[in-house]
Tab-separated table of C-alpha atoms in Angstrom:
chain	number	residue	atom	x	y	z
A	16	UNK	CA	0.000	0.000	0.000
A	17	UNK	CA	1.162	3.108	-1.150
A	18	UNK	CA	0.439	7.304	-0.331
A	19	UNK	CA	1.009	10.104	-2.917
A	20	UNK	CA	2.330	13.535	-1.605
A	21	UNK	CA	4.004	16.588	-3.307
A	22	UNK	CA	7.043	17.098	-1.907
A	23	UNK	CA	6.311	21.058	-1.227
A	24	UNK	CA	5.580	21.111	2.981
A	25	UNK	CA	6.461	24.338	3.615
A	26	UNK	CA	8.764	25.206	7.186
A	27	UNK	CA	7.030	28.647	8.447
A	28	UNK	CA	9.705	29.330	10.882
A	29	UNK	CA	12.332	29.558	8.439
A	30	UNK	CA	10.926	32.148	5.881
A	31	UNK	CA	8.452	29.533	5.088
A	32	UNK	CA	10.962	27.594	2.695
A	33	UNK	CA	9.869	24.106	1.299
A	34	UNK	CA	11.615	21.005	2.938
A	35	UNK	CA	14.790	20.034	1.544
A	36	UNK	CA	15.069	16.547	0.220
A	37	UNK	CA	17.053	15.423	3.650
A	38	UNK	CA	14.735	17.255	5.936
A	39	UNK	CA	11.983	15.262	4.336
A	40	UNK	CA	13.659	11.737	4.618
A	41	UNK	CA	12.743	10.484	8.418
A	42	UNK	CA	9.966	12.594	8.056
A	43	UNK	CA	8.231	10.408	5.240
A	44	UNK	CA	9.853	7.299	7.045
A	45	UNK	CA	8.261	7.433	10.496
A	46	UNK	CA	5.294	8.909	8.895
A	47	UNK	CA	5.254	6.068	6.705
A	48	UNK	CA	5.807	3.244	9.312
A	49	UNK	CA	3.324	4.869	11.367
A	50	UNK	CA	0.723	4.536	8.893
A	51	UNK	CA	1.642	1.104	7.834
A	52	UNK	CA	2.785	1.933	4.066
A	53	UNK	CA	5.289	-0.038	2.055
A	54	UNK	CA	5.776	2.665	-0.984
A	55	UNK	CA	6.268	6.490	-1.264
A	56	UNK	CA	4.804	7.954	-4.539
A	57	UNK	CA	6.077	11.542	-5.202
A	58	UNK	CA	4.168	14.231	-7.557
A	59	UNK	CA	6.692	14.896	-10.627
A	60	UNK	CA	10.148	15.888	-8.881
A	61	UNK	CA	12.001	16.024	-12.831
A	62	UNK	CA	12.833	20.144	-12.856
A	63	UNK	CA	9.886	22.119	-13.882
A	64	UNK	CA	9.184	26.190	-13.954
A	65	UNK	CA	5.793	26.717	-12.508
A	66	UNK	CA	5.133	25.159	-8.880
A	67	UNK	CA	1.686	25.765	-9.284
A	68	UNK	CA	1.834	23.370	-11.911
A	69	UNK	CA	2.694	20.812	-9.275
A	70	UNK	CA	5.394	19.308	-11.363
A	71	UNK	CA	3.441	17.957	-14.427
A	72	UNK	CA	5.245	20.707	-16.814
A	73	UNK	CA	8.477	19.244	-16.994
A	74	UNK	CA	11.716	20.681	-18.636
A	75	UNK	CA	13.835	18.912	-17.090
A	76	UNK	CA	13.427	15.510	-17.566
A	77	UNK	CA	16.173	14.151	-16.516
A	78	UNK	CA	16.974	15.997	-13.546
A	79	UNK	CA	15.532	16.356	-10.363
A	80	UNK	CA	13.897	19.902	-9.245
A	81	UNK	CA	16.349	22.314	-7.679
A	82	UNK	CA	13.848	23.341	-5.125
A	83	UNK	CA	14.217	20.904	-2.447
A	84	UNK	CA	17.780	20.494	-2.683
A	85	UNK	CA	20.990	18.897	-5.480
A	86	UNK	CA	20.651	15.669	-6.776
A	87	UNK	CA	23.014	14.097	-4.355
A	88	UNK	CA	20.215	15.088	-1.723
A	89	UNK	CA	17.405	13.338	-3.701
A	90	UNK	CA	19.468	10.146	-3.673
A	91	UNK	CA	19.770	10.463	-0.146
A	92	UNK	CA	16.023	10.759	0.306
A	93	UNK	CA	15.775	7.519	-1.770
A	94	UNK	CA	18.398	5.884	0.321
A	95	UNK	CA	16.870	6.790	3.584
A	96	UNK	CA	13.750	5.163	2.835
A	97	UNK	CA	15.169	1.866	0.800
A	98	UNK	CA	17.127	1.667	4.153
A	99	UNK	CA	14.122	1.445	6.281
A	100	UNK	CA	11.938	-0.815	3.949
A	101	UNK	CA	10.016	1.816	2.097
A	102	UNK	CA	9.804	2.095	-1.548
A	103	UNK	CA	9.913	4.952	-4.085
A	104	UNK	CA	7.929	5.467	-6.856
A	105	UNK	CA	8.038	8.933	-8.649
A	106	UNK	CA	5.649	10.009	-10.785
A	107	UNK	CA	6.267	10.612	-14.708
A	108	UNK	CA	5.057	12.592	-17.483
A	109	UNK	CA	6.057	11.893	-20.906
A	110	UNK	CA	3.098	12.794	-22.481
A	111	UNK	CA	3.632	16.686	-23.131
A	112	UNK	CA	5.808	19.542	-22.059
A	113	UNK	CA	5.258	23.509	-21.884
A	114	UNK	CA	5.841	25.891	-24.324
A	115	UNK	CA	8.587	27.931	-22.641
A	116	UNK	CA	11.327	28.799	-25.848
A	117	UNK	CA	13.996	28.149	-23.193
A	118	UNK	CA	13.088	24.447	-22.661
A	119	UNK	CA	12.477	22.136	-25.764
A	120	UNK	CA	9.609	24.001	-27.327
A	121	UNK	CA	10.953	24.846	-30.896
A	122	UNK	CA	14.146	23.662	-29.598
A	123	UNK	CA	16.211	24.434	-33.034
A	124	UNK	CA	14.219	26.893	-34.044
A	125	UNK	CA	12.186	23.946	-35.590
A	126	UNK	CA	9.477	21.574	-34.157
A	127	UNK	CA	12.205	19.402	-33.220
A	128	UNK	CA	10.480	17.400	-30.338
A	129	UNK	CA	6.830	18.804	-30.855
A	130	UNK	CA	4.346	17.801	-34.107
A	131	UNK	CA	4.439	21.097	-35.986
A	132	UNK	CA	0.732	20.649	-37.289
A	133	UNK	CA	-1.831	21.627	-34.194
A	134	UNK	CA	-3.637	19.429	-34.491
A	135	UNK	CA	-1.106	16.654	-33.279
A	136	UNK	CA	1.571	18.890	-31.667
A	137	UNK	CA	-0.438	20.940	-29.297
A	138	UNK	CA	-2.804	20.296	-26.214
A	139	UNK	CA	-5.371	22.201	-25.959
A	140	UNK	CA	-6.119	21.532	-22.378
A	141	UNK	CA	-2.913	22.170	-20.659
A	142	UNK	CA	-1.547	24.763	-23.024
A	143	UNK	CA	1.204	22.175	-23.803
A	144	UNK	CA	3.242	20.389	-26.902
A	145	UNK	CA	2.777	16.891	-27.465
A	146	UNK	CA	5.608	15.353	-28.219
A	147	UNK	CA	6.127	13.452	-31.674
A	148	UNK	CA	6.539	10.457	-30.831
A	149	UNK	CA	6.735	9.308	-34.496
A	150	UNK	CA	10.589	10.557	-34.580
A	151	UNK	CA	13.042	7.887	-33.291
A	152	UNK	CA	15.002	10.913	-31.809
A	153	UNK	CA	12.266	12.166	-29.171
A	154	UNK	CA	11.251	8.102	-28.524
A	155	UNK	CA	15.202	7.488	-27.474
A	156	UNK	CA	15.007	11.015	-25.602
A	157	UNK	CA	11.867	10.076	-23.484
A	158	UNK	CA	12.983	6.595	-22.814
A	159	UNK	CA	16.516	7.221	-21.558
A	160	UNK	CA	14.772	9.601	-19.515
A	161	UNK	CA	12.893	6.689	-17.858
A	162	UNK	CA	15.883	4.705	-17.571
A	163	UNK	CA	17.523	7.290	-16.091
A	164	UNK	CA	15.401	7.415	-12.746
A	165	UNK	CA	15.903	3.911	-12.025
A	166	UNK	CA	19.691	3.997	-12.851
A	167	UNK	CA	20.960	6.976	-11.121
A	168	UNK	CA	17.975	7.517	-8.310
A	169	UNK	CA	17.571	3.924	-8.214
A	170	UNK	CA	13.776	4.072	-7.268
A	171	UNK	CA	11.538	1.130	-7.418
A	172	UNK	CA	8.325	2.619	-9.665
A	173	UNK	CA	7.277	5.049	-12.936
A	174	UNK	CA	3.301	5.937	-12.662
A	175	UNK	CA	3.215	7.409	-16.025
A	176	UNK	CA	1.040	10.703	-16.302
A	177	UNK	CA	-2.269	10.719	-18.584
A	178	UNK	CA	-1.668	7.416	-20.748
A	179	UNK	CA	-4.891	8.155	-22.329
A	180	UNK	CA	-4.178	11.320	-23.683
A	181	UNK	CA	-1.388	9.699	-25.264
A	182	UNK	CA	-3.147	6.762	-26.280
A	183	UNK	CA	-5.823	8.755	-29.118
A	184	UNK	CA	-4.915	11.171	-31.482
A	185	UNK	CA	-8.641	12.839	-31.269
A	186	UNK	CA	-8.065	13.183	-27.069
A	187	UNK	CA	-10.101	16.358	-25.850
A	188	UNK	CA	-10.639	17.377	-29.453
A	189	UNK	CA	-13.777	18.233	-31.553
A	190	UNK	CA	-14.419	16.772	-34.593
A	191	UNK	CA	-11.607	18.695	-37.319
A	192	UNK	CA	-9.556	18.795	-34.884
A	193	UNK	CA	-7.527	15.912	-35.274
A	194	UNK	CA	-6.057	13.675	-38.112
A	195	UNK	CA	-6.597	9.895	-37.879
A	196	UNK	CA	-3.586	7.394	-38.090
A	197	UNK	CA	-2.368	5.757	-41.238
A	198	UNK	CA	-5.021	2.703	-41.131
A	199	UNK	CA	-8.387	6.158	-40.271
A	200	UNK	CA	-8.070	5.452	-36.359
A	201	UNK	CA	-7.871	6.952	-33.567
A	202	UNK	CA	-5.471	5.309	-31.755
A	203	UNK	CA	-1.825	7.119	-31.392
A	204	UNK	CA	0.052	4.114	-32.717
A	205	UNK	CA	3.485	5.817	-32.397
A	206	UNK	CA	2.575	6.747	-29.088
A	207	UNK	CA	1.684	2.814	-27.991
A	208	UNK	CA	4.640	1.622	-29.770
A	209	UNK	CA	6.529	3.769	-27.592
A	210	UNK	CA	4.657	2.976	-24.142
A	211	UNK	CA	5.639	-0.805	-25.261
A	212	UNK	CA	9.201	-0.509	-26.459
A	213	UNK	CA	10.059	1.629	-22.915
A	214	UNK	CA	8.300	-1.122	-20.763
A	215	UNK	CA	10.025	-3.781	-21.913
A	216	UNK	CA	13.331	-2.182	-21.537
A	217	UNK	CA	12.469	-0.727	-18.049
A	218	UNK	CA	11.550	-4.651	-17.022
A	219	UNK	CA	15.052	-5.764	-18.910
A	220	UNK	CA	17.401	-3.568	-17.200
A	221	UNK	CA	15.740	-3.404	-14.029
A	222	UNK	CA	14.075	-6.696	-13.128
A	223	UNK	CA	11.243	-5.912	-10.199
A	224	UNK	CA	10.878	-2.209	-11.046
A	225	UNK	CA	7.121	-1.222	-11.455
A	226	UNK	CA	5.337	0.778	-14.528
A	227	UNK	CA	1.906	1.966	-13.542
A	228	UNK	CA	-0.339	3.716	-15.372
A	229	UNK	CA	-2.623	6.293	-14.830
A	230	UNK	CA	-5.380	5.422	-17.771
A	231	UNK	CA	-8.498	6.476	-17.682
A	232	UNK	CA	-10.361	4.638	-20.708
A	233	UNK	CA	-11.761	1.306	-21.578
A	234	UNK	CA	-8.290	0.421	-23.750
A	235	UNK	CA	-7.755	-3.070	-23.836
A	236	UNK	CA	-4.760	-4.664	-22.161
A	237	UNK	CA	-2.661	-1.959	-20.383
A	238	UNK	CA	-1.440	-4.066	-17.947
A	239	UNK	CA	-0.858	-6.968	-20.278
A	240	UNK	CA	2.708	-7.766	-20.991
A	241	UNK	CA	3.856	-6.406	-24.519
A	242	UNK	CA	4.515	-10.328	-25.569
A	243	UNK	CA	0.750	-10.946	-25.625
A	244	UNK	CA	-0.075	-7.724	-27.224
A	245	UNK	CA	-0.670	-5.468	-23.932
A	246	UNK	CA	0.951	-1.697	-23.692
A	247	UNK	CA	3.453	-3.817	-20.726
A	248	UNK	CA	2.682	-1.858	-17.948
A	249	UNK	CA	2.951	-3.677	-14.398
A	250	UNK	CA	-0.691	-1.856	-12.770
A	251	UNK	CA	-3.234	0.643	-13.637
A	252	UNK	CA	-5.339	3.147	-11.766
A	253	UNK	CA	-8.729	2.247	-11.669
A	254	UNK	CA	-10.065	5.306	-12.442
A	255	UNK	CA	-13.372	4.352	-13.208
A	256	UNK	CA	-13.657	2.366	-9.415
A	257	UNK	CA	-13.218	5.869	-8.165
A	258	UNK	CA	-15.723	8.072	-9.764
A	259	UNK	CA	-18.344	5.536	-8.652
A	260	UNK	CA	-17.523	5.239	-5.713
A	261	UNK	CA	-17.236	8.877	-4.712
A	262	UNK	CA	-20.715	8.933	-6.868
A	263	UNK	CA	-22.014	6.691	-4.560
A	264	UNK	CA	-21.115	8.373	-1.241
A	265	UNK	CA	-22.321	11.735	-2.040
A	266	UNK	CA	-25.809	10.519	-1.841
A	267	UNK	CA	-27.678	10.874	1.215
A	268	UNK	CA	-27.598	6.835	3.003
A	269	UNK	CA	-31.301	6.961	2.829
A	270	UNK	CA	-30.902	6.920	-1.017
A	271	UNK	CA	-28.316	4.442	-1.376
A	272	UNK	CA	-29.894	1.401	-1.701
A	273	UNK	CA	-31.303	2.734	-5.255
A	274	UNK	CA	-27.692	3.169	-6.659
A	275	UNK	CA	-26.440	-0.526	-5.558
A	276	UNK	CA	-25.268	-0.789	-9.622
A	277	UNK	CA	-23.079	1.965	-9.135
A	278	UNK	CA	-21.046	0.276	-5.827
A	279	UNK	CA	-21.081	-2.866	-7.666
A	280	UNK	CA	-20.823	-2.077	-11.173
A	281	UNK	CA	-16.724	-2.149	-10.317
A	282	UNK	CA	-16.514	-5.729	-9.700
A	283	UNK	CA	-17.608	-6.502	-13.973
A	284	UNK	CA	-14.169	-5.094	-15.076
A	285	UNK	CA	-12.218	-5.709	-11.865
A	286	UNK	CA	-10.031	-8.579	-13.740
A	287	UNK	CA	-9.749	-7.454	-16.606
A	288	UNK	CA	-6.851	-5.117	-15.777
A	289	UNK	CA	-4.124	-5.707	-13.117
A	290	UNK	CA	-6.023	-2.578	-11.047
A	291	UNK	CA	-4.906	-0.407	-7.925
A	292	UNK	CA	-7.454	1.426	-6.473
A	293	UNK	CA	-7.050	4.695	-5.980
A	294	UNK	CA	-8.122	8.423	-4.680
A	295	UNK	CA	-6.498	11.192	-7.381
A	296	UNK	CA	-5.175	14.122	-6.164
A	297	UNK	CA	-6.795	15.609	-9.229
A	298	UNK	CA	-10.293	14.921	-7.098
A	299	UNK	CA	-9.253	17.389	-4.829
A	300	UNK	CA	-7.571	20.650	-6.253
A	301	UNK	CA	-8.662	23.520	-7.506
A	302	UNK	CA	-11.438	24.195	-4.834
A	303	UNK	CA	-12.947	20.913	-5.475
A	304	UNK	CA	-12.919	19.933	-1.421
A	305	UNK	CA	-11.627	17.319	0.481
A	306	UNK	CA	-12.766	13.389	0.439
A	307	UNK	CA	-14.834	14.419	3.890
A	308	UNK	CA	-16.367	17.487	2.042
A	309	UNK	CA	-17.207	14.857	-0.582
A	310	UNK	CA	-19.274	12.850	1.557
A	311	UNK	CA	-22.731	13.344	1.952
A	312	UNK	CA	-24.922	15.601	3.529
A	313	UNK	CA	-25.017	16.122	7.474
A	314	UNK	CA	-22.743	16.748	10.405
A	315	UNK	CA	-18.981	16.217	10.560
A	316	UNK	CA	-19.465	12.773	12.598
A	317	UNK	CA	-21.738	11.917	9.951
A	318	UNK	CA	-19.430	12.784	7.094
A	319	UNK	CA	-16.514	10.681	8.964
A	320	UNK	CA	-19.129	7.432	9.515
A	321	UNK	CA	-19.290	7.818	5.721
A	322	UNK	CA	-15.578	8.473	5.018
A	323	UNK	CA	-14.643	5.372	7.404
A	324	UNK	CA	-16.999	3.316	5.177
A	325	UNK	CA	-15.674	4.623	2.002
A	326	UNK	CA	-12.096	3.105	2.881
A	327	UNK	CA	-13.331	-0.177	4.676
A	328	UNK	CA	-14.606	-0.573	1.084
A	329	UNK	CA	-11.726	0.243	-0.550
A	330	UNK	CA	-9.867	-1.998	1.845
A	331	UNK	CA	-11.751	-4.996	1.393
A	332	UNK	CA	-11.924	-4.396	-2.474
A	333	UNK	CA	-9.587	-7.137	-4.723
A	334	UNK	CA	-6.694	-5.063	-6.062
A	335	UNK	CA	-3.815	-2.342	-4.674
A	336	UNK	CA	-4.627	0.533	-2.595
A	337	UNK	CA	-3.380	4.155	-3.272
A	338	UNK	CA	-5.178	6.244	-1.133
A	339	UNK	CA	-5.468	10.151	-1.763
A	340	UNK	CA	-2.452	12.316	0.488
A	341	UNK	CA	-4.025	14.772	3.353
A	342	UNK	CA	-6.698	12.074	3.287
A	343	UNK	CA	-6.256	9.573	5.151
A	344	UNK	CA	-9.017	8.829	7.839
A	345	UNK	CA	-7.026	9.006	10.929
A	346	UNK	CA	-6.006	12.611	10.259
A	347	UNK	CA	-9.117	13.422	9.850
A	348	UNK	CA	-10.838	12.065	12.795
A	349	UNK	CA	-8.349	13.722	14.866
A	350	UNK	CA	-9.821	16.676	13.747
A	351	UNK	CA	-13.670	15.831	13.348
A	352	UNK	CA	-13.228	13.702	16.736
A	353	UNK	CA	-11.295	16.145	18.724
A	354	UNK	CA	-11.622	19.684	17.528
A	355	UNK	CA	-9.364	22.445	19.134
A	356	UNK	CA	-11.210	24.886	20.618
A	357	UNK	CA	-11.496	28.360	17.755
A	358	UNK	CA	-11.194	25.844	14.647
A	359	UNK	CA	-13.796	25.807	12.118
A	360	UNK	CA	-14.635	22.629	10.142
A	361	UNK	CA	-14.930	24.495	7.251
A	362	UNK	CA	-10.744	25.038	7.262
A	363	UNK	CA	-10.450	21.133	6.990
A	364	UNK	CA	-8.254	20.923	3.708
């Protein structure tokens, strides 16, 4: 069982700086032994130029951010917690990169790594280039990137960043606003034949190491090995598990019995896919409101009777947990259970 945090907890006593990569070590490792995880996933750490961005517009891809310290101090972090039985698994985005002229956007003056045409080279969502993942140069580019992680940071895991916008050429696009593959598709087959080729060589050089994917379509066979025709990923997020089930507690108890097919509707596709089950970050940013805030209507103790039963669920379902960071159920009964006197529920995160 694995938890998800950025890396950005900020020290107010010191100019309210971000940990460095050393301060955060035995941090994460008794926090992590406390709670009874075996894994550590971090948001993007490869060097990026807009926090807010949380990492997922990368620049750097082979190096890690300067913000929490030098590289030497990232390998310690990863040393600290192999040391004490805890593994690392970072997350990756090889899917697109930001336009800043500095970086690799137009890199020669040309669309060297980027599609020059807009309607393959540009998301329209993020603001970001897509890479071209046609040209043997930018495949070799993004997959020694990969490599690199494991061999110089020597982490145990890649959870690859929105598969399925690499995965179809028409992702988040209107009709016109795309051009098929070569056979009228819609399927990126560059794209998959580079999600395959990487795989296998990340399972070559580096027997054990994971591959995850964070997928949130029907595609067949993402966590099938590439020898019988899968994209060769080790796990994927089971997206679709969590938007039911956060569907499903939002509705007042009283209701719940008329939405069974939505708690259960899970377990039809559960084996299809080697699944973990998770709790996105993405469910919670941008004023969207904690898991508690997600539960429904009624009083705080009501909300946590709800919350509890949300992850007694999610423990007992088949698969890998991943559950959501600054939301796990203990913190928040602390606070819901024993509130300090002057604090408002409403400034729950």
């Amino acid at each position: 069982m694995r938890f998800t945090l950025n890396l950005g907890k900020r020290v107010p006593e010191d100019g309210n700086r971000p940990l460095t990569y050393r301060e955060a070590a035995m941090q994460l490792v008794n926090y992590a032994k406390e709670m009874g995880y075996t894994h550590v996933e971090f948001l993007p750490l490869a060097e990026h130029p807009f926090a807010p961005s949380w990492g997922y517009q990368v620049t750097g891809f082979f190096a890690p951010t300067h913000r929490f310290g030098p590289p030497q101090d990232f390998q310690y972090l990863v040393d600290t917690l192999h040391q004490h039985g805890i593994g690392v698994i970072i997350d990756w985005v090889p899917g697109h990169f930001p336009r800043d002229c500095w970086a690799l956007a137009e890199f020669d003056g040309t669309h060297l790594y980027e599609h020059a045409d807009p309607r393959q080279g540009v998301h329209n969502d993020w603001g970001t280039f897509i890479f071209n993942y046609g040209r043997n140069e930018v495949r070799c580019f993004l997959t020694a990137s990969a490599l690199a992680w494991f061999a110089r940071f020597h982490i145990d895991g890649l959870r690859v960043d929105a598969v399925a916008s690499m995965l179809y050429l028409d992702y988040s696009r209107k009709e016109g606003e795309w051009i098929p593959n070569q056979y009228g598709g819609r399927e990126n087959i560059e794209a998959i034949e580079f999600m395959r080729h990487t795989n296998d060589l990340v399972h070559k050089y580096f027997p054990g190491a994971l591959t995850i994917a964070e997928e949130s379509t029907s595609f067949g066979g993402v966590s099938k090995p590439t020898k019988e025709f899968g994209l060769g990923f080790d796990f994927k997020w089971n997206m679709g598990w969590m938007h039911d089930m956060l569907e499903y507690f939002r509705l007042d108890p009283i209701y719940r019995k008329y939405h069974q097919n939505t708690l259960t509707f899970g377990m039809l596709y559960q084996y299809s896919e080697k699944f973990i089950q998770v709790f996105s970050h993405d469910e919670v940013v941008y004023g969207k409101g904690s898991l508690i805030m997600k539960m429904s209507a009624g009083s705080m103790t009501e909300k946590a009777g709800s919350l509890r039963a949300l992850y007694t669920l999610m423990w007992g379902w088949p698969g890998k947990k991943k559950p959501l960071h600054g939301g796990r159920l203990r913190a928040v009964l602390r606070v819901v259970l024993r509130p300090q006197p002057g604090l408002a529920f409403a400034s729950i995160p």
